[in-house]
Coordinates of C-alpha atoms in Angstrom, one line a residue:
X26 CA 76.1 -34.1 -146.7
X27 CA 73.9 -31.4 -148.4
X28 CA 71.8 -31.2 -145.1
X29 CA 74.9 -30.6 -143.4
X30 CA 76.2 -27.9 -145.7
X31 CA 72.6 -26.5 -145.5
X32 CA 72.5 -26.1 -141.3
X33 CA 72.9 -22.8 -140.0
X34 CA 76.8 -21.9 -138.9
X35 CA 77.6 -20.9 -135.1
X36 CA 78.5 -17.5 -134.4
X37 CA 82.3 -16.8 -134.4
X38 CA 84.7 -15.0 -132.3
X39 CA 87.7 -13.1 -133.2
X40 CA 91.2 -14.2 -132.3
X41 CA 91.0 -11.4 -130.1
X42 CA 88.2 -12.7 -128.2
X43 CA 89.1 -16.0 -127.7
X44 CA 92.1 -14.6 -126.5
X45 CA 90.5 -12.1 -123.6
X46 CA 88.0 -15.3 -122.7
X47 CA 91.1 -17.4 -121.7
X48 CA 92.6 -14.5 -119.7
X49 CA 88.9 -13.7 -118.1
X50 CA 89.1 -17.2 -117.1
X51 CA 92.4 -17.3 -115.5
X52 CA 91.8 -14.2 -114.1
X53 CA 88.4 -14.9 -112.7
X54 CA 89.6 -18.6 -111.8
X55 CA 92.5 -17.2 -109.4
X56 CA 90.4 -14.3 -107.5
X57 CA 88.2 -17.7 -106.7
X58 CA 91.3 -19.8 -106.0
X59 CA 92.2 -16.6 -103.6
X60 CA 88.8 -16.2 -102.2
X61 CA 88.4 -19.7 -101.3
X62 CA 92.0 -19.7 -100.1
X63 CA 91.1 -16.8 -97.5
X64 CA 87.9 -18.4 -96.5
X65 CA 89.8 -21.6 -95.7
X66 CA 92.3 -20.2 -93.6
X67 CA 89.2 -18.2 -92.0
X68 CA 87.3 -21.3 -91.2
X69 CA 90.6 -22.9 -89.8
X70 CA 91.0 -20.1 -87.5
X71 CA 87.7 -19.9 -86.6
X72 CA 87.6 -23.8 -86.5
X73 CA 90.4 -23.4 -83.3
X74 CA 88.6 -20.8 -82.0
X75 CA 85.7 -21.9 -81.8
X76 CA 86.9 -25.0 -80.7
X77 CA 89.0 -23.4 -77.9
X78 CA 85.8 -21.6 -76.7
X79 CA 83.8 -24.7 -76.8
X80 CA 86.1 -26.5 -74.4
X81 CA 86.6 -23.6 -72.5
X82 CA 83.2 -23.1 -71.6
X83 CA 82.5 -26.4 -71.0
X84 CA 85.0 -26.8 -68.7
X85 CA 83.9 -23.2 -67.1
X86 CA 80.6 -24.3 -67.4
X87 CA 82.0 -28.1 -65.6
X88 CA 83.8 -26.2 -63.0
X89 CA 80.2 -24.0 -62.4
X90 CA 78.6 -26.8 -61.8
X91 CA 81.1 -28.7 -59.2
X92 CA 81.3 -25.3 -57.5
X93 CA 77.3 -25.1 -57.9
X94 CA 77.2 -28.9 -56.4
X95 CA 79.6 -27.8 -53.5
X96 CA 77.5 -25.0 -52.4
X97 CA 74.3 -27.3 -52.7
X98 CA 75.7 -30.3 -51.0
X99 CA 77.4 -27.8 -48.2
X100 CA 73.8 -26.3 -47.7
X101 CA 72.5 -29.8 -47.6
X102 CA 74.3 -30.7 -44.7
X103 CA 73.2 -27.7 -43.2
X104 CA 69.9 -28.5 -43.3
X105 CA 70.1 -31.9 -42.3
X106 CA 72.3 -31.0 -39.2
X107 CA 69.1 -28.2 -38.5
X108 CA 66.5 -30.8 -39.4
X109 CA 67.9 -33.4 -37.5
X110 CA 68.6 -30.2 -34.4
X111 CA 65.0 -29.8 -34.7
X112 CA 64.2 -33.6 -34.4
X113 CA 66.3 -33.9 -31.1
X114 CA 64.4 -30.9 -29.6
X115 CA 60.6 -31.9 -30.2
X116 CA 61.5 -35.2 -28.6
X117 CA 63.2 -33.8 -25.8
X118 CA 60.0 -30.5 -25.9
X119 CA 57.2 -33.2 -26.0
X120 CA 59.3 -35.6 -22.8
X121 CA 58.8 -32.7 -20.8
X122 CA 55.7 -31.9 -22.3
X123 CA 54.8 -35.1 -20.9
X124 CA 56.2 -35.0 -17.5
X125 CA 54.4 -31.7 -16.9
X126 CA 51.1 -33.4 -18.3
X127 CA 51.9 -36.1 -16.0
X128 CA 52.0 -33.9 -13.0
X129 CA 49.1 -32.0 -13.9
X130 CA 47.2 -35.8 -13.5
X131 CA 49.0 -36.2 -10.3
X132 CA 47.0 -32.9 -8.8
X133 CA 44.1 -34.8 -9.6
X134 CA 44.0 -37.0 -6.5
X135 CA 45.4 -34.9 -3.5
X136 CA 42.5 -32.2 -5.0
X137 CA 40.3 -35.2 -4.4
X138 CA 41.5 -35.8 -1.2
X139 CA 41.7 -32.2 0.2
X140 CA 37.9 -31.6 -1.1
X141 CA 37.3 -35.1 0.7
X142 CA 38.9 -33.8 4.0
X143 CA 36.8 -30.4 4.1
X144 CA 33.6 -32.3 3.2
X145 CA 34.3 -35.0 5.9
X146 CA 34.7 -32.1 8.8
X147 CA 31.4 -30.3 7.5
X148 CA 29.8 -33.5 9.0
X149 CA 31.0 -32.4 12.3
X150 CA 27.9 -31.0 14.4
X151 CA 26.8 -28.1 17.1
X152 CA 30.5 -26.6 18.6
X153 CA 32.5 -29.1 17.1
X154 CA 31.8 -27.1 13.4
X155 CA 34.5 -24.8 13.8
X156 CA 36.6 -22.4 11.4
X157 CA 39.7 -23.6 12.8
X158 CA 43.1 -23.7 11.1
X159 CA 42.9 -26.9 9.6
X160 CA 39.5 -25.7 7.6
X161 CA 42.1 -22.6 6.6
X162 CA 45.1 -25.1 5.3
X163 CA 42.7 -27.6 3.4
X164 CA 40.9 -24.3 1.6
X165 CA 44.6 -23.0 0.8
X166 CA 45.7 -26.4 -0.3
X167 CA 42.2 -26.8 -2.6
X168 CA 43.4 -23.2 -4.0
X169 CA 47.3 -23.7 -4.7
X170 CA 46.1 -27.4 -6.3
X171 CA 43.9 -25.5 -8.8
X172 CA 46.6 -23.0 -8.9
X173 CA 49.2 -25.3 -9.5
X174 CA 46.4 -27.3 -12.5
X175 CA 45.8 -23.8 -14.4
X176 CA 49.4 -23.0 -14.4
X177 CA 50.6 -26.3 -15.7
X178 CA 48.0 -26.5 -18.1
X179 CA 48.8 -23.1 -19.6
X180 CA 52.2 -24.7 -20.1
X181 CA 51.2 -27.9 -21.1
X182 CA 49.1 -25.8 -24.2
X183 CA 52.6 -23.5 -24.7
X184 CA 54.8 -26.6 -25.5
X185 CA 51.7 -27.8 -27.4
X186 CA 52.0 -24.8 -29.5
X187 CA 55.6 -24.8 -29.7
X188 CA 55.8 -28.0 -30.8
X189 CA 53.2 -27.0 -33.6
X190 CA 55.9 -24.5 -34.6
X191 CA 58.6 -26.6 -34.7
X192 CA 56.4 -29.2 -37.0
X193 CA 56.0 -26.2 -39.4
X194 CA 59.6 -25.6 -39.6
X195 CA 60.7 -28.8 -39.9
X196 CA 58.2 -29.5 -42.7
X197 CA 59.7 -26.0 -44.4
X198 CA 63.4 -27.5 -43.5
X199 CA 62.3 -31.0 -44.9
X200 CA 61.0 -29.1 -48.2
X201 CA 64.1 -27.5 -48.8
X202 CA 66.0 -30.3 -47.9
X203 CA 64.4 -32.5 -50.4
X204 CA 64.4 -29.7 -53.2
X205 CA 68.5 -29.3 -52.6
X206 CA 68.5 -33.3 -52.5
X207 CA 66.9 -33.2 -56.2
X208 CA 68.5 -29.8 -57.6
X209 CA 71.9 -31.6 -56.3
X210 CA 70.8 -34.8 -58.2
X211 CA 69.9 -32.6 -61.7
X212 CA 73.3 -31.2 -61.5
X213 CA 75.3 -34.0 -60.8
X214 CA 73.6 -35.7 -63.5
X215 CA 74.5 -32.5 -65.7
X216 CA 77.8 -32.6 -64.6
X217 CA 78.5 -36.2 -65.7
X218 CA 76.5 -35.6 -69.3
X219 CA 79.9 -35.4 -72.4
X220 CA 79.4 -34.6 -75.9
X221 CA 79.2 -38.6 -76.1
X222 CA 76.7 -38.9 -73.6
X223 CA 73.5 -40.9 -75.9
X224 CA 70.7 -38.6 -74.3
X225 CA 72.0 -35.6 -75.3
X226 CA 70.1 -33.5 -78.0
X227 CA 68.6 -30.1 -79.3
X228 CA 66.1 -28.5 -77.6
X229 CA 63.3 -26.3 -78.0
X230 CA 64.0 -22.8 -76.6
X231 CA 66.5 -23.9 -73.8
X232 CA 67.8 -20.6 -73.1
X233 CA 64.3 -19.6 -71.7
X234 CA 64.0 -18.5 -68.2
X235 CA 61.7 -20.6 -66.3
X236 CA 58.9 -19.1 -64.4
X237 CA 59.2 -19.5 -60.6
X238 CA 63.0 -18.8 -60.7
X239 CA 64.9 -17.3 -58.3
X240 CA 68.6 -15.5 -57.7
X241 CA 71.5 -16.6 -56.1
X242 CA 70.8 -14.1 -53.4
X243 CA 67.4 -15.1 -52.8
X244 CA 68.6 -18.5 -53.2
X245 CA 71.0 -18.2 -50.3
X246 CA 68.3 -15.8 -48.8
X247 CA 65.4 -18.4 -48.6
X248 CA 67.7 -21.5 -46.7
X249 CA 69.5 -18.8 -44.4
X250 CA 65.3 -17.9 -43.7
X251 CA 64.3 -21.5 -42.8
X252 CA 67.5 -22.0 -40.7
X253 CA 67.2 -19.0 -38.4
X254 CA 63.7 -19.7 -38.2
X255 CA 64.6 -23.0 -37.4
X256 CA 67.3 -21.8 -34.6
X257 CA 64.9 -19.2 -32.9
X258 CA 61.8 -21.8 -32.8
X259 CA 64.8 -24.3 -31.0
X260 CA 65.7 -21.2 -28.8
X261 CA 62.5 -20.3 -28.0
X262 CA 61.6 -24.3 -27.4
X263 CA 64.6 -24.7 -25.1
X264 CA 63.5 -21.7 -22.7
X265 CA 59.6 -23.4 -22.8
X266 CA 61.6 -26.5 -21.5
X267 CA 63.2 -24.1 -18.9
X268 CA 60.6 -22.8 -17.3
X269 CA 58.5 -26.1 -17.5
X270 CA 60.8 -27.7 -15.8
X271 CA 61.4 -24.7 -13.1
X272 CA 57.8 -24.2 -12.6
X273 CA 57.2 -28.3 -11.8
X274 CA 60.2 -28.2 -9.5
X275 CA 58.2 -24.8 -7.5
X276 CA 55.4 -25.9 -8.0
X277 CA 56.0 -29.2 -6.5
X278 CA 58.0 -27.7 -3.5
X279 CA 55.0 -25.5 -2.8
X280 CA 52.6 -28.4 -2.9
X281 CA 54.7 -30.6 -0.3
X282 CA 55.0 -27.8 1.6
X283 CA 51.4 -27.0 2.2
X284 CA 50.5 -30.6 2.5
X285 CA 53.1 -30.7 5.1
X286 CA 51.7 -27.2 6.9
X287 CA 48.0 -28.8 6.7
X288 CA 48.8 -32.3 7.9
X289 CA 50.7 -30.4 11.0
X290 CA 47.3 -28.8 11.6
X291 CA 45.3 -31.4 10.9
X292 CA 47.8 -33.6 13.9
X293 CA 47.1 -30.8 16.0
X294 CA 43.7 -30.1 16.2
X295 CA 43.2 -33.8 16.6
X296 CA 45.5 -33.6 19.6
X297 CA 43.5 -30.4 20.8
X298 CA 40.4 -32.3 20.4
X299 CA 41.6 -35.8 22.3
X300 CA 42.4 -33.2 25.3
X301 CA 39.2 -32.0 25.5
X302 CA 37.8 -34.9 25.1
X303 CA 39.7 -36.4 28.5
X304 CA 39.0 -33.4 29.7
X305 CA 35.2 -33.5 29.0
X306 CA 35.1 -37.2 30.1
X307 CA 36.6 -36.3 33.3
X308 CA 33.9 -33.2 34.2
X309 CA 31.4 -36.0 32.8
X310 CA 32.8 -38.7 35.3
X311 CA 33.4 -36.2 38.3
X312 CA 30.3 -34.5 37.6
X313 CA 28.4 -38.2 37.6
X314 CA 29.9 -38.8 41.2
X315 CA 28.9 -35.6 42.3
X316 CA 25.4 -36.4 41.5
X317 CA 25.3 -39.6 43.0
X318 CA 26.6 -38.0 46.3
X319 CA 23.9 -35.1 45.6
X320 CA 21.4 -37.9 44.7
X321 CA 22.3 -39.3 48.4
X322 CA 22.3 -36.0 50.1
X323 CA 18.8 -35.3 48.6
X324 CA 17.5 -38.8 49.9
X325 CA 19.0 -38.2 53.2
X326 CA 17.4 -35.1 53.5
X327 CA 14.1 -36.1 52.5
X328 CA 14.9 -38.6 55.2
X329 CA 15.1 -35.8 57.5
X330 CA 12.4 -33.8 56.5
X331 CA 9.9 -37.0 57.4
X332 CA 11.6 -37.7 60.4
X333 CA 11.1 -33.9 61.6
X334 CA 7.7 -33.7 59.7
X335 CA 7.0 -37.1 62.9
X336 CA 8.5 -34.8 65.6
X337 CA 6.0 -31.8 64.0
X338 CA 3.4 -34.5 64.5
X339 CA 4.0 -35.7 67.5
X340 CA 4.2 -31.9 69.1
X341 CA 0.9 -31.3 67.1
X342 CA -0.8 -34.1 68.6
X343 CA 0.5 -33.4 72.2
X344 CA -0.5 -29.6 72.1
X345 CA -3.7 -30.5 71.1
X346 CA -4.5 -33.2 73.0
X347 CA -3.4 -31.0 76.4
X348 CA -5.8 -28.4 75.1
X349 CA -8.6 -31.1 76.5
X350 CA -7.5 -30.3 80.1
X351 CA -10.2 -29.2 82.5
X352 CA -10.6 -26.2 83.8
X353 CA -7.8 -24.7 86.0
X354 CA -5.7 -27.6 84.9
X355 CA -5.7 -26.1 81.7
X356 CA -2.5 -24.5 82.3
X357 CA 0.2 -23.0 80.3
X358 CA 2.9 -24.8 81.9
X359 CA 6.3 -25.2 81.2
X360 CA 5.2 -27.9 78.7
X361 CA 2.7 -26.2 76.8
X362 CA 6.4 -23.3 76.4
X363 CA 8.2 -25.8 75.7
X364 CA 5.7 -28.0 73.0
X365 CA 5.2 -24.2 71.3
X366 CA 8.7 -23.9 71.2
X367 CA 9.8 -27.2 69.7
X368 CA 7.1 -26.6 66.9
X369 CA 7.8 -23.8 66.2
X370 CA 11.4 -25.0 66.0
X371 CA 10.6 -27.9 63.9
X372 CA 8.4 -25.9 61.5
X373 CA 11.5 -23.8 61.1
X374 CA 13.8 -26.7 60.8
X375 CA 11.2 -28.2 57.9
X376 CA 11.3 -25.0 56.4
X377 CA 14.9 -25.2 56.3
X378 CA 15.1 -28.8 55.2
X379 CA 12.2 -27.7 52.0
X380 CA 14.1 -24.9 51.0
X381 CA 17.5 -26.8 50.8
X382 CA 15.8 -30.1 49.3
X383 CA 14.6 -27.8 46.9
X384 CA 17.7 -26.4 45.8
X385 CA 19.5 -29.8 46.1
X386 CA 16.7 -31.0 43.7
X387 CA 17.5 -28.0 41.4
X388 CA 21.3 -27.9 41.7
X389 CA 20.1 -31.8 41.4
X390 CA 18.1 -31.0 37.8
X391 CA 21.1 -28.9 36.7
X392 CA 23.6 -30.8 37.1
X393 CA 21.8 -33.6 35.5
X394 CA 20.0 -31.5 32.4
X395 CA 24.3 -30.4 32.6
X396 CA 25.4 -33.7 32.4
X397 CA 22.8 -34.5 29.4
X398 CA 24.7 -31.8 27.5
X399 CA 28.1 -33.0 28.6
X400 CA 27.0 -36.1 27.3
X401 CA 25.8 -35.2 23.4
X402 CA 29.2 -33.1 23.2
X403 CA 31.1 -35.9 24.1
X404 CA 29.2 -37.5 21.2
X405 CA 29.9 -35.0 19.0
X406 CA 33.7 -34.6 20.0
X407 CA 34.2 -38.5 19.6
X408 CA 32.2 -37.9 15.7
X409 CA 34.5 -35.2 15.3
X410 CA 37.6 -37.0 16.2
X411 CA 36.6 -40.0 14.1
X412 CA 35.7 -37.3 11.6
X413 CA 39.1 -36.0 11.8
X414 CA 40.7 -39.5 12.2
X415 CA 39.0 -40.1 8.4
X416 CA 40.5 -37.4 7.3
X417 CA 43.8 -38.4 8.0
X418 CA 43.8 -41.8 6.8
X419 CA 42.2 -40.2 3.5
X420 CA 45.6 -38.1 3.6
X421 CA 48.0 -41.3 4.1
X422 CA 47.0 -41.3 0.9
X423 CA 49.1 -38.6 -0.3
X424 CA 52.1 -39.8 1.2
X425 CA 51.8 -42.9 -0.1
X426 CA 51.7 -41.3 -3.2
X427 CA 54.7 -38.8 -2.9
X428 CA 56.7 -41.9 -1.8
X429 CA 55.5 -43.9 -5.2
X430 CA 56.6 -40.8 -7.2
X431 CA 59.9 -40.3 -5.5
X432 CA 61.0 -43.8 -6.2
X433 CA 60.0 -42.9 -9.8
X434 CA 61.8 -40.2 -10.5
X435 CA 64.6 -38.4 -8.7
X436 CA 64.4 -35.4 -6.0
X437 CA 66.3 -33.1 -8.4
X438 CA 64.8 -31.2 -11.6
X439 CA 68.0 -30.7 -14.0
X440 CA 67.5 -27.3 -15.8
X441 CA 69.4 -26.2 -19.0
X442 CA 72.4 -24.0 -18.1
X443 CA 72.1 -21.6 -20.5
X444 CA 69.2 -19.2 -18.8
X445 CA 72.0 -19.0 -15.8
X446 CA 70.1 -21.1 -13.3
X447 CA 70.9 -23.9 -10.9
X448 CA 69.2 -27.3 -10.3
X449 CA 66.1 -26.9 -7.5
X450 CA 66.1 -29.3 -5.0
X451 CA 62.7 -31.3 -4.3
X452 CA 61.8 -31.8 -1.1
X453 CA 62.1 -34.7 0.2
X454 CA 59.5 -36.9 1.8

């Protein structure tokens, strides 16, 4: 009690006081009340706002998207249509690369058997080795063959090329294909993402602009690229296949026709050659008669010449035998004239008979050393015609391989219609 009386009093207020305490507090209590009252109806404005603004961009942002998957998808299909363009024209660039490779290989043999030909005839011998037309077709035939090689081959390495080109774009159409394939995938998945999606959350620095990134414009820029590039490589593929196709179809016309021109010569000569053969056969066989009769006329008149060479004789022996007469009876009678004159007329008849043995011996010698000659040509024409005769079987060879390739393919070369030309007709066989 006492230590209650004894502890120190609180400090007190005046009436006064108390009284402006209660009013500060009323007062102070209702500019809260008012405060919080204006921040309430702040927050629930801004709560609708906000809200409104949040679904609004989501759905702008939504819409963005399913425009932004359009324009993907639509480019897409773009690119596969090119891609698959592309596709379609390196099968149909390396078809024909192949059918001009393949008739580059089928130069090979009718270059082996033209070179075959012309080294066949060198073997001819003496007059028989002539520069005759045929020599002329097989050399032009050996030069339009390596023509006709260095020209396909030159295409042959152009489609190669191209078809390196076209690789290269369809790789660069294939790489944008397959980025739009995943960039569609991101934002389809971002398109289907809601606020109660469970994957959702906060990020670090989202708003960040990624290095590598592009603009629309250079966006639309970079696949518009790859497709023209695309079109011009097809474009520029379409006119190889074109003139590949042309140049075969010429070519080939120009081969046949030669081969035709030098197995016309070829037929000709040989016929040319078989005539002067007959012809060379018949000299030989009248020529061979003509020495037999010669070879009788020659034995005849050596038969003559002995017989006359007797008479000679016999006139000798009776001149000088009447030269033994005696005195006057050693007269110069009408036989010792006529004894003179028959030897003197058989000396000039032996004369005769010499001389023209002599040049029936000759003409004799000629005519044989003539006949010799007549003889090793004939040779040489009948090597020369089997020569020739080899050389055509050799080229039955080339028919029989124009025929195998016409049942193979067909006498016509389609070409594209958009360079403005017509089909070539082949030649037939």
């Amino acid at each position: 009690m006492m230590s209650s009386l004894n502890a120190k009093p609180g400090l007190h207020r005046s009436v006064s006081e108390w009284t402006s305490n209660n009013q500060q507090l009323s007062v102070t209590a209702q500019h809260e009340r008012h405060i919080s009252n204006v921040i309430r109806q702040e927050g629930r404005t801004l709560r609708n706002e906000t809200n409104f603004k949040t679904h609004w961009d989501e759905t702008d942002t939504c819409r963005r998207l399913s425009d932004r998957v359009w324009d993907v998808a639509r480019w897409k299909e773009v690119l596969e249509t090119c891609a698959q363009k592309v596709d379609e024209e390196m099968e149909t660039l390396t078809l024909s690369k192949e059918q001009t490779e393949q008739a580059l290989a089928a130069t090979a043999v009718p270059l082996e058997v033209t070179t075959e030909c012309l080294t066949l005839r060198e073997g001819r011998k003496g007059h028989e080795l002539v520069t005759d037309p045929v020599d002329e077709q097989l050399k032009k035939e050996v030069e339009l063959i390596e023509r006709v090689q260095q020209v396909l081959q030159q295409h042959t390495s152009r489609a190669f090329e191209q078809l390196c080109i076209l690789q290269e774009v369809r790789h660069q159409l294939t790489a944008d294909l397959q980025n739009k394939m995943d960039a569609l995938d991101i934002d389809m998945s971002c398109l289907s993402l809601t606020i109660k999606s469970p994957h959702i959350s906060l990020k670090t620095n989202p708003t960040r602009i990624p290095s590598g990134s592009s603009t629309p414009q250079e966006w639309v820029q970079f696949s518009q690229h790859n497709v023209a590039r695309a079109h011009e490589a097809m474009q520029v593929s379409q006119q190889i296949r074109e003139d590949m196709n042309l140049t075969r179809a010429q070519l080939q016309n120009e081969l046949e026709t030669q081969r035709r021109a030098t197995d016309f010569a070829l037929r000709k000569r040989n016929h040319h050659e078989e005539q002067a053969r007959h012809e060379l056969e018949w000299q030989i066989k009248t020529t061979e008669g003509e020495i037999a009769e010669m070879e009788s006329d020659i034995h005849g008149l050596d038969a003559d010449l002995q017989a006359k060479t007797a008479n000679l004789k016999l006139a000798h022996t009776r001149l000088e035998t009447r030269t033994n007469r005696p005195n006057m009876d050693l007269c110069r009678d009408e036989v010792q004239h006529g004894l003179v004159n028959e030897v003197q007329q058989l000396e000039a008849t032996i004369a005769a008979l010499k001389q023209k043995l002599s040049e029936a011996q000759h003409s004799l010698q000629k005519m044989k050393l003539h006949h010799s000659r007549m003889l090793q040509d004939l040779s040489r024409k009948q090597e020369a015609l089997s020569l020739e005769q080899r050389s055509m079987n050799t080229r039955a060879r080339l028919t029989s391989t124009s025929s195998t390739d016409n049942k193979n393919a067909a006498l016509v070369v389609p070409l594209a219609n958009s360079s403005g030309r017509s089909n070539l007709k082949l030649l037939a066989q």
